[in-house]
Coordinates of C-alpha atoms in Angstrom, one line a residue:
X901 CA 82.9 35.6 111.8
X902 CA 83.3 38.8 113.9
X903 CA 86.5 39.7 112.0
X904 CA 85.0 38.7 108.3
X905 CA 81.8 41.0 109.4
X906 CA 84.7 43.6 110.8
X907 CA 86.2 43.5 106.5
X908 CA 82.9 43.6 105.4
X909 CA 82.0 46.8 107.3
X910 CA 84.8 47.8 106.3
X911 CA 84.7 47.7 102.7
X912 CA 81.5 49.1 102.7
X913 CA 82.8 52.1 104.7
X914 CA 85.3 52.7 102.2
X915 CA 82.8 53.4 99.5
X916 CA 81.5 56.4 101.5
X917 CA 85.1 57.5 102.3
X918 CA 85.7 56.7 98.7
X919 CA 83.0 58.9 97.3
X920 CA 84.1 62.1 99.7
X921 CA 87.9 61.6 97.8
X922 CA 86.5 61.6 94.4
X923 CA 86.2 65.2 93.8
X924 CA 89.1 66.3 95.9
X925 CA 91.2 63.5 93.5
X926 CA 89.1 65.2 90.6
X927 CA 90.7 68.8 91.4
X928 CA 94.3 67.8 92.1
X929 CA 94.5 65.9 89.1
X930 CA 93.2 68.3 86.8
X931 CA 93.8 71.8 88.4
X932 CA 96.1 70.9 90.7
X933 CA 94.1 72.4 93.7
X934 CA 94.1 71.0 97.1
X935 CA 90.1 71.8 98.3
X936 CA 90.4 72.7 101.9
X937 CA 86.6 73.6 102.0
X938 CA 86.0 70.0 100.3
X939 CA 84.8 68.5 103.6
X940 CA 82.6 72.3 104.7
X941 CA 80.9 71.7 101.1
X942 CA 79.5 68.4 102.0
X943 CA 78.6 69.8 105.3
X944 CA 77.1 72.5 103.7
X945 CA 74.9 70.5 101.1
X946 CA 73.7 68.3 103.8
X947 CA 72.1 71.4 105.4
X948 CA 70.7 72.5 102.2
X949 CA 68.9 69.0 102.4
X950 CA 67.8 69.5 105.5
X951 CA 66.5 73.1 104.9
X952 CA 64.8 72.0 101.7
X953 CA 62.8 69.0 103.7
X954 CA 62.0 71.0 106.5
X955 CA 60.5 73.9 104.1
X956 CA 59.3 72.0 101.2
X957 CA 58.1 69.0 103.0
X958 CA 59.7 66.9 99.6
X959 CA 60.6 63.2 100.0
X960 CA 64.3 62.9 100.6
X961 CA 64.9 60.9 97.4
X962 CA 63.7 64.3 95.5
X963 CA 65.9 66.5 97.8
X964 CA 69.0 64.2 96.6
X965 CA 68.1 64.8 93.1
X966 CA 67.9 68.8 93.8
X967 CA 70.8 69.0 95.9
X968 CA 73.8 67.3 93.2
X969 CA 73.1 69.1 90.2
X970 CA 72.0 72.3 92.0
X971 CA 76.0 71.5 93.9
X972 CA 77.3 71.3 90.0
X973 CA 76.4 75.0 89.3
X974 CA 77.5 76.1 92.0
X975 CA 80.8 74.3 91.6
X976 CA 81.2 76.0 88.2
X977 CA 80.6 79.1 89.4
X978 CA 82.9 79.2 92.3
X979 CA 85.6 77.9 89.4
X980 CA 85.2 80.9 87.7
X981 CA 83.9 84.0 89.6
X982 CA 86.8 82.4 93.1
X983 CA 89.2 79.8 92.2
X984 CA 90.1 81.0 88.3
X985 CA 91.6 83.9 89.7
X986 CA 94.2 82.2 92.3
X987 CA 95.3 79.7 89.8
X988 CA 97.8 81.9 87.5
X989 CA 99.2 83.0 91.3
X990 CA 100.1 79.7 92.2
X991 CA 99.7 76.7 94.7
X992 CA 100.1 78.7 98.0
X993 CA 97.1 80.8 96.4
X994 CA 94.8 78.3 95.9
X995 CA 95.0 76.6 99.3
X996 CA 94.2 80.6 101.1
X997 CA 91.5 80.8 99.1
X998 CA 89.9 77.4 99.9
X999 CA 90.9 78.1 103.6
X1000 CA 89.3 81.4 103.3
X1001 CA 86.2 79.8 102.3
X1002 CA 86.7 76.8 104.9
X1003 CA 86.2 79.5 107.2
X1004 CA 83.2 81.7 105.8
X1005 CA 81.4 78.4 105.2
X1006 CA 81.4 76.5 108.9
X1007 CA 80.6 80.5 110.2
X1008 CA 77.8 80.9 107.9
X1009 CA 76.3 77.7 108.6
X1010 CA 76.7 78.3 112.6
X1011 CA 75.1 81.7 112.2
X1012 CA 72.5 80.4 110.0
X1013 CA 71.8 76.6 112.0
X1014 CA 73.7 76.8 115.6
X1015 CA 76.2 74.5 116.7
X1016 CA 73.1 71.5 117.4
X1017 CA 73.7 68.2 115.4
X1018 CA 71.4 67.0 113.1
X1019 CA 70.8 64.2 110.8
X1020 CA 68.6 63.6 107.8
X1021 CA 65.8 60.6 108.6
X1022 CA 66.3 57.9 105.6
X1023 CA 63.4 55.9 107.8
X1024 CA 64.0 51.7 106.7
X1025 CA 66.4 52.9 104.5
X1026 CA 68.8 53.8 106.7
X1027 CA 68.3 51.3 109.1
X1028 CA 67.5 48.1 107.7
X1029 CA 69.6 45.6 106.3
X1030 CA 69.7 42.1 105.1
X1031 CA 71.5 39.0 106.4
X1032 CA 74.5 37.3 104.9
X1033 CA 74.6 34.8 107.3
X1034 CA 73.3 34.6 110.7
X1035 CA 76.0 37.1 112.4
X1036 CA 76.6 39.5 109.0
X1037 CA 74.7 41.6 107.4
X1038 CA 74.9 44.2 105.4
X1039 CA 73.2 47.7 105.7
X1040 CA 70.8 49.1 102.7
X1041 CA 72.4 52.2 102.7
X1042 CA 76.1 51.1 103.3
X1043 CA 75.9 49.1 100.4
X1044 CA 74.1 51.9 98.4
X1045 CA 76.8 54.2 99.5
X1046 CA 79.6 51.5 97.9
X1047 CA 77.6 51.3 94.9
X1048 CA 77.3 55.3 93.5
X1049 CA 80.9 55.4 94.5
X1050 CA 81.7 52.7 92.3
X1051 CA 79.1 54.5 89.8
X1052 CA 80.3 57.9 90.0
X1053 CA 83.9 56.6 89.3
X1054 CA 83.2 54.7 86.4
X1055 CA 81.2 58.3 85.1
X1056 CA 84.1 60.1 86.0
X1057 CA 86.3 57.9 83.9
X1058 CA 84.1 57.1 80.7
X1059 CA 83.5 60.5 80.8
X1060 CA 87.0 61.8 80.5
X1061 CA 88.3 59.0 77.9
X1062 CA 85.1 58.8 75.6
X1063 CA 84.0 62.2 75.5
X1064 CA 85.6 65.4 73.9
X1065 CA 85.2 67.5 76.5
X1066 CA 86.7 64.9 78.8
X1067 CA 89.8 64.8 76.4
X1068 CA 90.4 68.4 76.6
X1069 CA 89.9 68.1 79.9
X1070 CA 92.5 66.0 80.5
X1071 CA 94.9 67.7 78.0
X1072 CA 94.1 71.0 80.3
X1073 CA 95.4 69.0 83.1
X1074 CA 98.7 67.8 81.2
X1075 CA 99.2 71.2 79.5
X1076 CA 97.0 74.5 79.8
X1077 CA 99.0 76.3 77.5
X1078 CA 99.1 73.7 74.6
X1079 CA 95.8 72.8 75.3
X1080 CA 94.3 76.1 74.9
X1081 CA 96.4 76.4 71.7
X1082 CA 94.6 73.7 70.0
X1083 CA 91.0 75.1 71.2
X1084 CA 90.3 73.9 74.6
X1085 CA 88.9 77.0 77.1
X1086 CA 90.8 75.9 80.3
X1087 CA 88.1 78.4 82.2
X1088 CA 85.4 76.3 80.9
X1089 CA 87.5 72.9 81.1
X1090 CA 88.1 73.6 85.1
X1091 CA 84.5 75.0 85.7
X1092 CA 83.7 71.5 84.9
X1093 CA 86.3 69.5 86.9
X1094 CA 85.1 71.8 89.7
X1095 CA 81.2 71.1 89.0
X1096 CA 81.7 67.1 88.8
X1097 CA 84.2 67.3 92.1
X1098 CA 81.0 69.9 93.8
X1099 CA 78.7 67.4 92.7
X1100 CA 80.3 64.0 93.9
X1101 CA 81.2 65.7 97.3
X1102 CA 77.2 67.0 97.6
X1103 CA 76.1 63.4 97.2
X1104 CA 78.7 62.0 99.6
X1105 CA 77.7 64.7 102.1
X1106 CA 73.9 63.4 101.5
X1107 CA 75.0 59.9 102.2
X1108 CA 76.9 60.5 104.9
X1109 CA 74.0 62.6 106.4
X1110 CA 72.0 60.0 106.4
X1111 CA 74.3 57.9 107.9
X1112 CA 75.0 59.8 110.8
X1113 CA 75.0 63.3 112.6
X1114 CA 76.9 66.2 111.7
X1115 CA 77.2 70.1 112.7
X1116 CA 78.9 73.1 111.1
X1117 CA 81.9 72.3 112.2
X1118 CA 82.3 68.8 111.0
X1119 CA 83.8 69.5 107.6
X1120 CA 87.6 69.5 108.4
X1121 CA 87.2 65.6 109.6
X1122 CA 85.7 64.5 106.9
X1123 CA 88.4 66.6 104.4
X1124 CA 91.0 64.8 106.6
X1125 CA 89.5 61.0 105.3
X1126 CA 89.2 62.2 101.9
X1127 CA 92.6 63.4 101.7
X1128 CA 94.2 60.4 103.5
X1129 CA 92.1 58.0 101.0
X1130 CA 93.4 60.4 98.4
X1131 CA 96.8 60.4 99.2
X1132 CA 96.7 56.4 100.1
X1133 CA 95.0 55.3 96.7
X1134 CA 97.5 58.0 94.7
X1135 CA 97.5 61.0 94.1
X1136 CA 95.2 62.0 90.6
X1137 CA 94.3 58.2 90.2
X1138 CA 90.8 57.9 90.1
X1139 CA 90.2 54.2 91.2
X1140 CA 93.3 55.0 93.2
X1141 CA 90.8 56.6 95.4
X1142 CA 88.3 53.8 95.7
X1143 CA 90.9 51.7 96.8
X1144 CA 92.3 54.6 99.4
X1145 CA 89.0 54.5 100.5
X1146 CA 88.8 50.4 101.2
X1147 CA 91.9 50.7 102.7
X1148 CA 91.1 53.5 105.4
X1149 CA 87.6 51.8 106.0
X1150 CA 88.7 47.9 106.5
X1151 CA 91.7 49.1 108.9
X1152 CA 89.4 51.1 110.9
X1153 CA 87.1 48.7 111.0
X1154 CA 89.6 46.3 112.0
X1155 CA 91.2 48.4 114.5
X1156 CA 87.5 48.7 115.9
X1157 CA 87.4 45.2 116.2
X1158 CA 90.6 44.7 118.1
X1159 CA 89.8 48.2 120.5
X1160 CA 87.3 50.9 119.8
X1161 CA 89.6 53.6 120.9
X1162 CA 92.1 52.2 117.7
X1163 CA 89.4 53.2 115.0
X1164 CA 90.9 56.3 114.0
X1165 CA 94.2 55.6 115.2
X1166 CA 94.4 52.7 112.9
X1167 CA 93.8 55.0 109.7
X1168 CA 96.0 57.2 110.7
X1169 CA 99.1 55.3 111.0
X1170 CA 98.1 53.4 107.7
X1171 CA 98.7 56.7 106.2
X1172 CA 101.8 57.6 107.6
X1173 CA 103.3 54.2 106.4
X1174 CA 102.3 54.8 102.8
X1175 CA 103.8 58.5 103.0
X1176 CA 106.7 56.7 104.6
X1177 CA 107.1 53.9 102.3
X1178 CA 105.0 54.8 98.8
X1179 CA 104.4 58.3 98.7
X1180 CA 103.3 57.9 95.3
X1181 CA 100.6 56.1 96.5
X1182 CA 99.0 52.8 96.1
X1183 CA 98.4 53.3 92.5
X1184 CA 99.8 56.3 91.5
X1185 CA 98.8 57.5 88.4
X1186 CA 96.5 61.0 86.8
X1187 CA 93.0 61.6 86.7
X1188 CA 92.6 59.7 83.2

């Protein structure tokens, strides 16, 4: 039972992991940019949380519902006043500038909150469960978590193959050039890939808050597990991801089980052998 509760926890782990790759697989596979603020950004919305609760005395529910669509704005935004501008310079652009901001974010935030760690109080939420048997259960908000990654994906993919906009998105992705030649506005197009990935990052951020402590300088780890889901899923597939993210969770979990000090460990060398052996990924495939 200890090693079915280990895959369970696991699973359920991978949803948040999941749901912190989704808008990192969201920009590669339409923009071809590799976010290396994309962990800082969840940081960062985490802290708006906590600022807005601690000034505004709101419910935390409400302070979710703020925080992702106020991320989406500002996701478009960075698109087209910060990002638009590195892409016709090329890859090696793109990454300095998301560096660049990597580092202005985790300064601001330490300037602005200290190094302390904090956390956002979900009260029962957070902490209670329910039993599947007598030693499994499974967490409220871990199974939450699993759900609005399942969710957002499912968005994310009606929305690009039933929806105009989503079409030209995805012809901006295959071809700018033609694209634009047939109407599409590849500023506008990527100011929404980037608002959806800004968005889905925010609300992993929240979840992960809630979860557990974090600090200004926690955003590179958690861009290291999206990427690694990323990259193990396939690059630009979007339930590529999810199952990048089941896969990191369960063998951490697993590795857990067999010795604490393998939790991360475990992860890690699961992603080596896929670069090794698939590179491509799990299942490789575009953001369609």
């Amino acid at each position: 039972m200890g090693w079915l509760n280990a895959v369970i926890q696991g699973l359920l782990l991978g949803g948040l992991y999941a749901l912190f790759a989704t808008g990192l697989s969201v920009m590669f596979g339409v923009m071809r940019i590799v976010n290396l603020a994309h962990g800082d950004l969840a940081v960062v919305a985490s802290f708006l949380a906590l600022a807005l609760i601690s000034g505004t005395g709101l419910p935390l529910w409400v302070v979710l519902v703020v925080t992702v669509p106020l991320f989406a704005v500002l996701g478009y935004l960075t698109q087209r006043v910060l990002l638009q501008r590195s892409l016709s310079a090329g890859p090696l652009a793109t990454l300095l500038v998301t560096f660049g901001l990597s580092i202005v974010l985790q300064n601001v935030l330490l300037e602005i909150f200290s190094a302390d760690t904090r956390t956002l109080d979900g009260g029962p939420f957070a902490t209670g469960s329910f039993e599947l048997s007598g030693s499994i259960s499974v967490g409220y908000l871990s199974l939450t978590t699993f759900l609005l990654a399942c969710l957002a994906l499912a968005g994310i993919q009606l929305f690009l193959s039933r929806t105009g906009l989503g079409r030209m998105l995805r012809a901006s992705s295959d071809d700018r050039e033609t694209a634009n030649l047939v109407g599409a506005d590849s500023r506008h197009v990527y100011g929404i890939a980037t608002a959806i990935a800004f968005a889905t990052v925010a609300l992993a951020g929240l979840m992960f808050a809630i979860r557990s402590s974090f600090d200004p300088a926690i955003g590179p780890s958690r861009l290291i597990f999206a990427f690694e889901a990323v990259v193990i899923g396939g690059l630009g597939s979007l339930w590529g991801t999810l199952l990048g993210g089941i896969v990191l969770g369960v063998t951490q979990s697993l590795g857990a089980q067999i010795d604490p000090a393998l939790t991360l460990l475990a992860g890690h060398l699961v992603f080596l052998a896929v670069l090794a052996f698939r590179p491509q990924g799990l299942l490789a495939g575009r953001t369609a």
